[in-house]
Amino acid sequence: MLQRGPLSWIAGGWQLGVTHEFQPGPLLGWGNLFYYGSDPAQTKQGERALARWFNADNFERSASKGPAEFHRRVFPTQIGGLRADKTSQWNVNVLREFPLGDRARLQLRLDALNLQNRSQFAGPDTNPYSTNFGRITSQTATHNRFIQIQGRIRF
């Protein structure tokens, strides 16, 4: 049954689309380095924060004592489950068409990408000779909230 009237013209006929984009962060890559702990999985211990993304204890921090080219690699290139920041964002769009006489229609649309304005951080520094070892110091190139409004007349 078709409803007519001012309330129907204002509140009726809206279309809403919502998507959630989720990707786990990439595994961290490690160079050839000396690790003095019993198990490299210990690097996953502790609460993650920008100032300490992983457990940076038990690594050789002095470059003069680090491995040379002739040293055999013993530390893994990746540690299962130790990842950079994840992608998690909500995208929303709202659409409505309004009649303009007998033959024309006005279409209004609003798109909001990354609605919650979540920043995605770059991976932590995995160079044990850096003063920022284990810290996140930057964001990725992912866009923060982006809102677009468009109108279109169809006839």
PDB file of C-alpha atoms in Angstrom:
ATOM      1  CA  MET A   1       0.000   0.000   0.000  1.00  0.00           C
ATOM      2  CA  LEU A   2       1.480   3.346  -1.077  1.00  0.00           C
ATOM      3  CA  GLN A   3       1.529   5.993   1.658  1.00  0.00           C
ATOM      4  CA  ARG A   4       1.221   9.666   0.718  1.00  0.00           C
ATOM      5  CA  GLY A   5       1.620  12.848   2.728  1.00  0.00           C
ATOM      6  CA  PRO A   6       4.349  15.057   4.216  1.00  0.00           C
ATOM      7  CA  LEU A   7       5.540  12.515   6.816  1.00  0.00           C
ATOM      8  CA  SER A   8       5.942   9.831   4.157  1.00  0.00           C
ATOM      9  CA  TRP A   9       7.762  12.279   1.893  1.00  0.00           C
ATOM     10  CA  ILE A  10      10.267  13.119   4.677  1.00  0.00           C
ATOM     11  CA  ALA A  11      10.703   9.809   6.521  1.00  0.00           C
ATOM     12  CA  GLY A  12       9.867   7.150   3.937  1.00  0.00           C
ATOM     13  CA  GLY A  13      11.920   5.522   1.210  1.00  0.00           C
ATOM     14  CA  TRP A  14      15.391   5.782   2.735  1.00  0.00           C
ATOM     15  CA  GLN A  15      17.934   3.103   1.889  1.00  0.00           C
ATOM     16  CA  LEU A  16      20.821   2.296   4.206  1.00  0.00           C
ATOM     17  CA  GLY A  17      23.962   0.308   3.431  1.00  0.00           C
ATOM     18  CA  VAL A  18      26.555  -0.697   6.035  1.00  0.00           C
ATOM     19  CA  THR A  19      29.812  -2.580   5.565  1.00  0.00           C
ATOM     20  CA  HIS A  20      32.543  -3.547   7.999  1.00  0.00           C
ATOM     21  CA  GLU A  21      36.071  -4.004   6.717  1.00  0.00           C
ATOM     22  CA  PHE A  22      38.315  -6.183   8.875  1.00  0.00           C
ATOM     23  CA  GLN A  23      41.768  -7.544   8.167  1.00  0.00           C
ATOM     24  CA  PRO A  24      44.296  -8.771  10.708  1.00  0.00           C
ATOM     25  CA  GLY A  25      47.529  -6.828  10.542  1.00  0.00           C
ATOM     26  CA  PRO A  26      50.480  -8.266   8.616  1.00  0.00           C
ATOM     27  CA  LEU A  27      52.963 -10.458  10.446  1.00  0.00           C
ATOM     28  CA  LEU A  28      56.028  -8.560  11.596  1.00  0.00           C
ATOM     29  CA  GLY A  29      59.208  -9.286   9.663  1.00  0.00           C
ATOM     30  CA  TRP A  30      62.491  -9.735  11.509  1.00  0.00           C
ATOM     31  CA  GLY A  31      66.062  -9.356  10.339  1.00  0.00           C
ATOM     32  CA  ASN A  32      68.975 -11.521  11.412  1.00  0.00           C
ATOM     33  CA  LEU A  33      69.502 -10.700  15.082  1.00  0.00           C
ATOM     34  CA  PHE A  34      70.552 -12.201  18.370  1.00  0.00           C
ATOM     35  CA  TYR A  35      67.826 -13.170  20.832  1.00  0.00           C
ATOM     36  CA  TYR A  36      68.817 -14.424  24.280  1.00  0.00           C
ATOM     37  CA  GLY A  37      65.399 -15.667  25.435  1.00  0.00           C
ATOM     38  CA  SER A  38      64.428 -19.344  25.488  1.00  0.00           C
ATOM     39  CA  ASP A  39      61.502 -18.992  23.053  1.00  0.00           C
ATOM     40  CA  PRO A  40      60.891 -16.218  20.466  1.00  0.00           C
ATOM     41  CA  ALA A  41      57.145 -16.541  21.196  1.00  0.00           C
ATOM     42  CA  GLN A  42      57.874 -14.694  24.462  1.00  0.00           C
ATOM     43  CA  THR A  43      57.926 -11.507  22.382  1.00  0.00           C
ATOM     44  CA  LYS A  44      54.098 -11.736  22.275  1.00  0.00           C
ATOM     45  CA  GLN A  45      53.812 -11.500  26.078  1.00  0.00           C
ATOM     46  CA  GLY A  46      52.462  -8.368  27.717  1.00  0.00           C
ATOM     47  CA  GLU A  47      49.849  -5.803  26.857  1.00  0.00           C
ATOM     48  CA  ARG A  48      50.217  -4.005  23.540  1.00  0.00           C
ATOM     49  CA  ALA A  49      50.626  -0.236  23.551  1.00  0.00           C
ATOM     50  CA  LEU A  50      52.145   2.263  21.132  1.00  0.00           C
ATOM     51  CA  ALA A  51      55.219   2.586  23.339  1.00  0.00           C
ATOM     52  CA  ARG A  52      55.689  -1.202  23.625  1.00  0.00           C
ATOM     53  CA  TRP A  53      53.993  -3.247  20.895  1.00  0.00           C
ATOM     54  CA  PHE A  54      55.911  -6.418  21.748  1.00  0.00           C
ATOM     55  CA  ASN A  55      58.223  -7.649  24.498  1.00  0.00           C
ATOM     56  CA  ALA A  56      61.560  -6.129  23.497  1.00  0.00           C
ATOM     57  CA  ASP A  57      63.510  -7.799  26.318  1.00  0.00           C
ATOM     58  CA  ASN A  58      66.188 -10.413  25.578  1.00  0.00           C
ATOM     59  CA  PHE A  59      67.329  -8.886  22.262  1.00  0.00           C
ATOM     60  CA  GLU A  60      70.904  -7.793  21.666  1.00  0.00           C
ATOM     61  CA  ARG A  61      70.607  -3.986  21.521  1.00  0.00           C
ATOM     62  CA  SER A  62      74.256  -3.107  20.798  1.00  0.00           C
ATOM     63  CA  ALA A  63      75.056  -2.943  17.069  1.00  0.00           C
ATOM     64  CA  SER A  64      78.720  -3.780  17.710  1.00  0.00           C
ATOM     65  CA  LYS A  65      77.652  -7.105  19.249  1.00  0.00           C
ATOM     66  CA  GLY A  66      75.071  -7.945  16.589  1.00  0.00           C
ATOM     67  CA  PRO A  67      75.401 -10.714  14.010  1.00  0.00           C
ATOM     68  CA  ALA A  68      77.688 -10.256  11.028  1.00  0.00           C
ATOM     69  CA  GLU A  69      77.050 -11.536   7.498  1.00  0.00           C
ATOM     70  CA  PHE A  70      78.784 -14.840   8.183  1.00  0.00           C
ATOM     71  CA  HIS A  71      76.584 -15.687  11.193  1.00  0.00           C
ATOM     72  CA  ARG A  72      73.969 -18.324  10.606  1.00  0.00           C
ATOM     73  CA  ARG A  73      70.396 -17.091  11.036  1.00  0.00           C
ATOM     74  CA  VAL A  74      68.727 -18.586  14.113  1.00  0.00           C
ATOM     75  CA  PHE A  75      65.924 -16.097  14.829  1.00  0.00           C
ATOM     76  CA  PRO A  76      62.770 -16.679  12.721  1.00  0.00           C
ATOM     77  CA  THR A  77      61.754 -14.235   9.991  1.00  0.00           C
ATOM     78  CA  GLN A  78      58.217 -14.123  11.458  1.00  0.00           C
ATOM     79  CA  ILE A  79      56.585 -15.086  14.752  1.00  0.00           C
ATOM     80  CA  GLY A  80      53.082 -16.549  14.508  1.00  0.00           C
ATOM     81  CA  GLY A  81      50.473 -14.167  15.888  1.00  0.00           C
ATOM     82  CA  LEU A  82      52.803 -11.176  16.287  1.00  0.00           C
ATOM     83  CA  ARG A  83      51.236  -8.681  13.911  1.00  0.00           C
ATOM     84  CA  ALA A  84      51.017  -4.994  13.111  1.00  0.00           C
ATOM     85  CA  ASP A  85      47.785  -3.085  13.767  1.00  0.00           C
ATOM     86  CA  LYS A  86      44.609  -4.477  12.196  1.00  0.00           C
ATOM     87  CA  THR A  87      42.198  -2.819   9.760  1.00  0.00           C
ATOM     88  CA  SER A  88      38.754  -2.405  11.281  1.00  0.00           C
ATOM     89  CA  GLN A  89      36.436   0.213   9.895  1.00  0.00           C
ATOM     90  CA  TRP A  90      32.734   0.774   9.350  1.00  0.00           C
ATOM     91  CA  ASN A  91      31.432   2.322   6.123  1.00  0.00           C
ATOM     92  CA  VAL A  92      27.860   3.638   5.779  1.00  0.00           C
ATOM     93  CA  ASN A  93      25.791   5.058   2.956  1.00  0.00           C
ATOM     94  CA  VAL A  94      22.292   6.534   2.999  1.00  0.00           C
ATOM     95  CA  LEU A  95      20.226   7.079  -0.158  1.00  0.00           C
ATOM     96  CA  ARG A  96      16.834   8.628  -0.893  1.00  0.00           C
ATOM     97  CA  GLU A  97      14.986   9.574  -4.054  1.00  0.00           C
ATOM     98  CA  PHE A  98      12.430  12.395  -4.140  1.00  0.00           C
ATOM     99  CA  PRO A  99       9.953  12.879  -7.013  1.00  0.00           C
ATOM    100  CA  LEU A 100      10.192  16.197  -8.864  1.00  0.00           C
ATOM    101  CA  GLY A 101       6.987  16.375 -10.845  1.00  0.00           C
ATOM    102  CA  ASP A 102       5.884  13.583 -13.181  1.00  0.00           C
ATOM    103  CA  ARG A 103       9.149  12.749 -14.960  1.00  0.00           C
ATOM    104  CA  ALA A 104      12.081  13.871 -12.803  1.00  0.00           C
ATOM    105  CA  ARG A 105      13.541  12.547  -9.569  1.00  0.00           C
ATOM    106  CA  LEU A 106      16.139  13.951  -7.189  1.00  0.00           C
ATOM    107  CA  GLN A 107      18.493  11.409  -5.670  1.00  0.00           C
ATOM    108  CA  LEU A 108      20.455  12.369  -2.532  1.00  0.00           C
ATOM    109  CA  ARG A 109      23.231  10.189  -1.166  1.00  0.00           C
ATOM    110  CA  LEU A 110      25.602  10.431   1.780  1.00  0.00           C
ATOM    111  CA  ASP A 111      28.655   8.170   2.077  1.00  0.00           C
ATOM    112  CA  ALA A 112      30.738   7.960   5.247  1.00  0.00           C
ATOM    113  CA  LEU A 113      33.938   5.908   4.997  1.00  0.00           C
ATOM    114  CA  ASN A 114      35.677   4.950   8.243  1.00  0.00           C
ATOM    115  CA  LEU A 115      32.677   6.242  10.165  1.00  0.00           C
ATOM    116  CA  GLN A 116      34.238   5.820  13.622  1.00  0.00           C
ATOM    117  CA  ASN A 117      37.378   7.704  12.440  1.00  0.00           C
ATOM    118  CA  ARG A 118      39.732   4.910  13.526  1.00  0.00           C
ATOM    119  CA  SER A 119      43.414   5.539  12.886  1.00  0.00           C
ATOM    120  CA  GLN A 120      45.439   2.593  11.687  1.00  0.00           C
ATOM    121  CA  PHE A 121      48.983   2.505  12.962  1.00  0.00           C
ATOM    122  CA  ALA A 122      52.045   1.412  11.031  1.00  0.00           C
ATOM    123  CA  GLY A 123      54.064  -1.548  12.242  1.00  0.00           C
ATOM    124  CA  PRO A 124      56.489  -1.187  15.140  1.00  0.00           C
ATOM    125  CA  ASP A 125      60.210  -0.716  14.654  1.00  0.00           C
ATOM    126  CA  THR A 126      61.827  -4.174  14.564  1.00  0.00           C
ATOM    127  CA  ASN A 127      65.430  -2.955  14.428  1.00  0.00           C
ATOM    128  CA  PRO A 128      66.916  -3.744  17.872  1.00  0.00           C
ATOM    129  CA  TYR A 129      69.636  -1.114  17.422  1.00  0.00           C
ATOM    130  CA  SER A 130      67.087   1.691  17.098  1.00  0.00           C
ATOM    131  CA  THR A 131      65.980   3.781  20.075  1.00  0.00           C
ATOM    132  CA  ASN A 132      62.395   3.197  18.871  1.00  0.00           C
ATOM    133  CA  PHE A 133      62.696  -0.607  18.963  1.00  0.00           C
ATOM    134  CA  GLY A 134      59.290  -2.127  19.726  1.00  0.00           C
ATOM    135  CA  ARG A 135      57.472   1.212  19.402  1.00  0.00           C
ATOM    136  CA  ILE A 136      54.933   2.451  16.893  1.00  0.00           C
ATOM    137  CA  THR A 137      55.820   5.939  15.717  1.00  0.00           C
ATOM    138  CA  SER A 138      53.519   6.572  12.738  1.00  0.00           C
ATOM    139  CA  GLN A 139      50.188   5.888  11.073  1.00  0.00           C
ATOM    140  CA  THR A 140      49.560   4.134   7.793  1.00  0.00           C
ATOM    141  CA  ALA A 141      48.261   5.980   4.728  1.00  0.00           C
ATOM    142  CA  THR A 142      44.721   4.766   5.483  1.00  0.00           C
ATOM    143  CA  HIS A 143      42.192   7.598   5.293  1.00  0.00           C
ATOM    144  CA  ASN A 144      40.563   8.842   8.423  1.00  0.00           C
ATOM    145  CA  ARG A 145      36.846   9.662   8.264  1.00  0.00           C
ATOM    146  CA  PHE A 146      35.776  10.674   4.763  1.00  0.00           C
ATOM    147  CA  ILE A 147      32.270  12.026   4.144  1.00  0.00           C
ATOM    148  CA  GLN A 148      30.836  12.614   0.699  1.00  0.00           C
ATOM    149  CA  ILE A 149      27.448  14.086  -0.191  1.00  0.00           C
ATOM    150  CA  GLN A 150      26.072  13.942  -3.692  1.00  0.00           C
ATOM    151  CA  GLY A 151      22.887  14.885  -5.489  1.00  0.00           C
ATOM    152  CA  ARG A 152      21.644  13.735  -8.867  1.00  0.00           C
ATOM    153  CA  ILE A 153      18.627  14.706 -10.930  1.00  0.00           C
ATOM    154  CA  ARG A 154      17.221  11.972 -13.155  1.00  0.00           C
ATOM    155  CA  PHE A 155      14.737  12.758 -15.914  1.00  0.00           C
TER     156      PHE A 155
END
